[in-house]
mmCIF file of C-alpha atoms in Angstrom:
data_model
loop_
_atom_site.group_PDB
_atom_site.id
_atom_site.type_symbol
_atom_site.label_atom_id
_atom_site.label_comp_id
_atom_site.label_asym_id
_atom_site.label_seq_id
_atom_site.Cartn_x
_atom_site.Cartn_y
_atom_site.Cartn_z
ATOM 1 C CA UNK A 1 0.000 0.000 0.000
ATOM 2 C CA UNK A 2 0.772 3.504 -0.663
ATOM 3 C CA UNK A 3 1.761 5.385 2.882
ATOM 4 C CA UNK A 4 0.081 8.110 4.037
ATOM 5 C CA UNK A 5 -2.999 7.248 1.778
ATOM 6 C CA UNK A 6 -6.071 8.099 3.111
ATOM 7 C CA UNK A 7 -8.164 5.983 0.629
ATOM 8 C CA UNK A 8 -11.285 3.769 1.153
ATOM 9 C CA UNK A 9 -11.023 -0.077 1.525
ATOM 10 C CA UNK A 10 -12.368 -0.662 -1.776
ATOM 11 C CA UNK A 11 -9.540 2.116 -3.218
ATOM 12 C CA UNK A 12 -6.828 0.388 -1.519
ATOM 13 C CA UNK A 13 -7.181 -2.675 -3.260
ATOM 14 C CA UNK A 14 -7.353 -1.128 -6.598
ATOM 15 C CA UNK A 15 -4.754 0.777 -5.862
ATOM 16 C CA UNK A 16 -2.402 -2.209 -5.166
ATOM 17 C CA UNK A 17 -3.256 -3.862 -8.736
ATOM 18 C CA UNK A 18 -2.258 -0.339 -10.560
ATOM 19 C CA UNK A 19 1.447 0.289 -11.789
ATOM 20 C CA UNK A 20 4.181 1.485 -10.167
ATOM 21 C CA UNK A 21 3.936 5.138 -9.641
ATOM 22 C CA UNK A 22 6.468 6.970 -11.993
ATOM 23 C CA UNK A 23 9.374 9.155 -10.581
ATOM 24 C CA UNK A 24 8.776 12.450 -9.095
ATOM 25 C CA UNK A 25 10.581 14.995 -10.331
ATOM 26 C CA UNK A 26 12.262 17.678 -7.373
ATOM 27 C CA UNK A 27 10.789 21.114 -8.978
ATOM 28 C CA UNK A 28 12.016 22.791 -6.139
ATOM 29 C CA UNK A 29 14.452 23.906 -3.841
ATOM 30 C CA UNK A 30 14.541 23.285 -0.250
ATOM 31 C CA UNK A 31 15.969 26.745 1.135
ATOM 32 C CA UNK A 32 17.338 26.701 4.696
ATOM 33 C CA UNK A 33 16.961 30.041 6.565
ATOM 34 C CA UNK A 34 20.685 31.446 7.729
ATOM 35 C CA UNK A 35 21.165 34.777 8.476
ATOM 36 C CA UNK A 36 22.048 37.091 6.554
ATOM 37 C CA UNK A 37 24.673 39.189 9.028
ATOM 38 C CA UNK A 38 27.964 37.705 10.517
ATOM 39 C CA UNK A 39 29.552 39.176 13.417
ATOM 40 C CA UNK A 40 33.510 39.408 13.510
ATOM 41 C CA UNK A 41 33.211 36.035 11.185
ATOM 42 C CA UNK A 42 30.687 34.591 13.317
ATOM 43 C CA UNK A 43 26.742 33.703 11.886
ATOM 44 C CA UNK A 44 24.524 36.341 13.793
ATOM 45 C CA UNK A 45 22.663 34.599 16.576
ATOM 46 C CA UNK A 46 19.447 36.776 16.098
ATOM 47 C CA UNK A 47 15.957 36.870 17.132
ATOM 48 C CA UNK A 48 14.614 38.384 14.191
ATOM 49 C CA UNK A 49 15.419 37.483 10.765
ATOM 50 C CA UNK A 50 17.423 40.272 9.074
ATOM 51 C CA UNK A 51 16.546 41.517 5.353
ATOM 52 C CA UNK A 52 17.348 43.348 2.497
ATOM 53 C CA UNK A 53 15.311 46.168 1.385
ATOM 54 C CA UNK A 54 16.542 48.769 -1.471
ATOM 55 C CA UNK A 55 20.187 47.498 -1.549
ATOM 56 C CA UNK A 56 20.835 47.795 2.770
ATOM 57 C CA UNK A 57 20.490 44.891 5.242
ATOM 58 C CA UNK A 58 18.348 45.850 8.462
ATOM 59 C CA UNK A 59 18.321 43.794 11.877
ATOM 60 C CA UNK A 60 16.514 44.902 14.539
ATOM 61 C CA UNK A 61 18.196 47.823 17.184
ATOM 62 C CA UNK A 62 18.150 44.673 19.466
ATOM 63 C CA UNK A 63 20.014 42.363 17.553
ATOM 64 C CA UNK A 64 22.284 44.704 16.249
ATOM 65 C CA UNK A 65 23.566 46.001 19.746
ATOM 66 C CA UNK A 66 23.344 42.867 21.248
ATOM 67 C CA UNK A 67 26.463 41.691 19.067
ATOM 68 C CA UNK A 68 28.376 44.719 18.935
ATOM 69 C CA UNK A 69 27.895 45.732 22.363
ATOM 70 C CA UNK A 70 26.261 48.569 24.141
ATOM 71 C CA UNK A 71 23.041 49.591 25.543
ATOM 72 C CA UNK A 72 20.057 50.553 24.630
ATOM 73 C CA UNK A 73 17.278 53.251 25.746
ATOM 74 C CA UNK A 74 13.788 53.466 24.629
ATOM 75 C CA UNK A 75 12.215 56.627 24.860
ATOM 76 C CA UNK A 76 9.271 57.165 27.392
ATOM 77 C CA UNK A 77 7.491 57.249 24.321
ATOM 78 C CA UNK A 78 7.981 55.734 21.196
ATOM 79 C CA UNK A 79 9.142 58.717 19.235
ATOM 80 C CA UNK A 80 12.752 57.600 20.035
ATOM 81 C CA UNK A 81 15.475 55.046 20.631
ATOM 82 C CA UNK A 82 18.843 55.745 22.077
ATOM 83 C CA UNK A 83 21.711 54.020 21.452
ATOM 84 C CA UNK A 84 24.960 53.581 23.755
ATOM 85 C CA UNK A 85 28.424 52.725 22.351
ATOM 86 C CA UNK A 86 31.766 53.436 23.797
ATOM 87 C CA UNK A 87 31.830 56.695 23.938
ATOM 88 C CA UNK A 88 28.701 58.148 21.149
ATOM 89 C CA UNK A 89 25.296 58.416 21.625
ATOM 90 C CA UNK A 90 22.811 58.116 18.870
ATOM 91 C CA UNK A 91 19.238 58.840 19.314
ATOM 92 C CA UNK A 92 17.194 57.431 16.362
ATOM 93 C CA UNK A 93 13.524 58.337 15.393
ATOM 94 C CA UNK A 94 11.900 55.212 14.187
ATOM 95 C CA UNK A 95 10.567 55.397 10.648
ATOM 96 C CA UNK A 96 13.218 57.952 9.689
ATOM 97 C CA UNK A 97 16.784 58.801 8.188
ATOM 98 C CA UNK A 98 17.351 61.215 11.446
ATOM 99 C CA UNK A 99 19.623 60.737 13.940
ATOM 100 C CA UNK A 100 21.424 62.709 15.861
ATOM 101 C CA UNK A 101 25.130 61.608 16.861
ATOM 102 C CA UNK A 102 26.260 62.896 20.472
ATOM 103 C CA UNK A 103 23.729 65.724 20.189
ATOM 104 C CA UNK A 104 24.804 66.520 16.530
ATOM 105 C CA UNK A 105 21.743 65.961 13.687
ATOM 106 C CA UNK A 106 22.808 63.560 10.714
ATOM 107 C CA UNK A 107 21.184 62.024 8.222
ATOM 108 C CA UNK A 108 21.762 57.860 7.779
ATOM 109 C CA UNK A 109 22.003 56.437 4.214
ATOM 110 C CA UNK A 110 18.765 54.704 4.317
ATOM 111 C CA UNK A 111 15.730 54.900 6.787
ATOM 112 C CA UNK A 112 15.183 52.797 10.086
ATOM 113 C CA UNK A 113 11.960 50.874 9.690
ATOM 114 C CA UNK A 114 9.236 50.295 12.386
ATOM 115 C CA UNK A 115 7.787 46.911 11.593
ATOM 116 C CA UNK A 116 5.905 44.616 13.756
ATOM 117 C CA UNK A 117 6.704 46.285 16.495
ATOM 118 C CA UNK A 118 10.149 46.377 15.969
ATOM 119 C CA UNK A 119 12.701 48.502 14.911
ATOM 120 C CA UNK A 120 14.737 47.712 12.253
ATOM 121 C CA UNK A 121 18.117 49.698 11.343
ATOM 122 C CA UNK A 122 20.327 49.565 8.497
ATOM 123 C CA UNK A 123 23.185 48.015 9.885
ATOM 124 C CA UNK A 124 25.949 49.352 7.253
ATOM 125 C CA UNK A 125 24.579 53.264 7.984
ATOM 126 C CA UNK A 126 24.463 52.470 11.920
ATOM 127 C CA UNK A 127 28.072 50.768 11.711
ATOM 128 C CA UNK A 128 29.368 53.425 9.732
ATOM 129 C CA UNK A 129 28.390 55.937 12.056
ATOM 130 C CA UNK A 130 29.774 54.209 14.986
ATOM 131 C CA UNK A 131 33.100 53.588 13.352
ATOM 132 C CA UNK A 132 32.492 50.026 12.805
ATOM 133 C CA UNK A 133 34.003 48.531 9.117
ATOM 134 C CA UNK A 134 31.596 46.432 7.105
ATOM 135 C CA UNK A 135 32.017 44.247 3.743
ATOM 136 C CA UNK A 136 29.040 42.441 1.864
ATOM 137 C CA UNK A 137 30.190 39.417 0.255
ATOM 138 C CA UNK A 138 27.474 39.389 -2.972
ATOM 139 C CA UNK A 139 28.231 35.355 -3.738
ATOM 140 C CA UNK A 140 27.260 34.631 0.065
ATOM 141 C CA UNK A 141 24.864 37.300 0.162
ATOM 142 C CA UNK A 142 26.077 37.838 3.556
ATOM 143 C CA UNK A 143 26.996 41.610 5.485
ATOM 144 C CA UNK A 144 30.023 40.869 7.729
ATOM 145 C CA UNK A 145 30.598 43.538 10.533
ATOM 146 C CA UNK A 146 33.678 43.524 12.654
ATOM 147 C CA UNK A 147 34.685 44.884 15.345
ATOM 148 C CA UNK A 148 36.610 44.885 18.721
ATOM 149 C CA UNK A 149 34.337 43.896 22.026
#
C-alpha cells in the first residue's frame, strides 16, 4: 500500500493492482533560513530574521547592539530610541533617516523601519556611524561587521 494514503477499503485494493507510480521529479528547492549578518566572522545569533530592502540589510536595534555591544534606551514614548556605544550616543527616530550623533543631527544612508513592532536599522549606515568597518560578500549574500568587544 501507498503510505500516508487516506483511501477507502475498496480504493486500496485497486490501488495495489495499478502500476508502479512513476518518478517524481524535485521542482524545487529546499531553502534553509541562515542569516544574513555575521559578526567578527561569526553567523549572527538573532531573534529576528534580518533583510534586504533597497540594496541595505536591516536587523533589529536589538540584535544589532546585542552583538556589537552597548546599551540601549527606549524613549518614554515611542518617538525615540537611544543608542549607547563606547563613547557616542545616537538617538534614532523610528521610521526615519534622522539621527542625531552625540547631540549633533545627521542624516543615515537609508531609513530605520518600524515593523511589527520592531525597529529595524540599516546596519551598514548604523556601523558606519559608529566607526564600525563592514564588507558584503554578494556570492554569500552575507553583510560581515567587525569589530573589537
Amino acid at each position: 500500500l501507498f503510505p500516508y494514503t487516506t483511501l477507502f477499503r475498496s480504493e486500496q485494493v485497486a490501488a495495489t493492482t495499478l502500476s508502479p507510480a512513476p518518478a517524481f521529479m524535485v521542482i524545487y528547492r529546499k531553502v534553509i533560513p541562515r542569516e544574513v549578518a555575521w559578526f567578527n566572522g561569526r553567523e549572527g545569533d538573532l531573534e529576528e530574521h534580518g533583510f534586504r530592502r533597497n540594496g541595505q540589510i536591516y536587523l533589529t536595534a536589538t540584535d544589532l547592539f546585542r552583538h556589537i555591544g552597548g546599551c540601549i534606551t527606549w524613549g518614554p514614548t515611542s518617538d525615540w530610541i537611544e543608542l549607547h556605544r563606547n563613547d557616542l550616543t545616537v538617538r534614532i527616530v523610528p521610521g526615519s533617516r534622522h539621527v542625531y550623533v552625540n547631540g549633533q543631527a545627521r542624516n543615515l544612508s537609508a531609513p530605520t523601519i518600524r515593523k511589527s513592532d520592531r525597529t529595524y536599522l540599516p546596519v551598514e549606515a548604523m556601523c558606519s556611524l559608529l566607526g564600525l568597518p563592514t564588507s558584503w560578500n554578494a556570492d554569500e549574500g552575507r553583510l560581515y561587521v567587525s569589530f573589537k568587544p
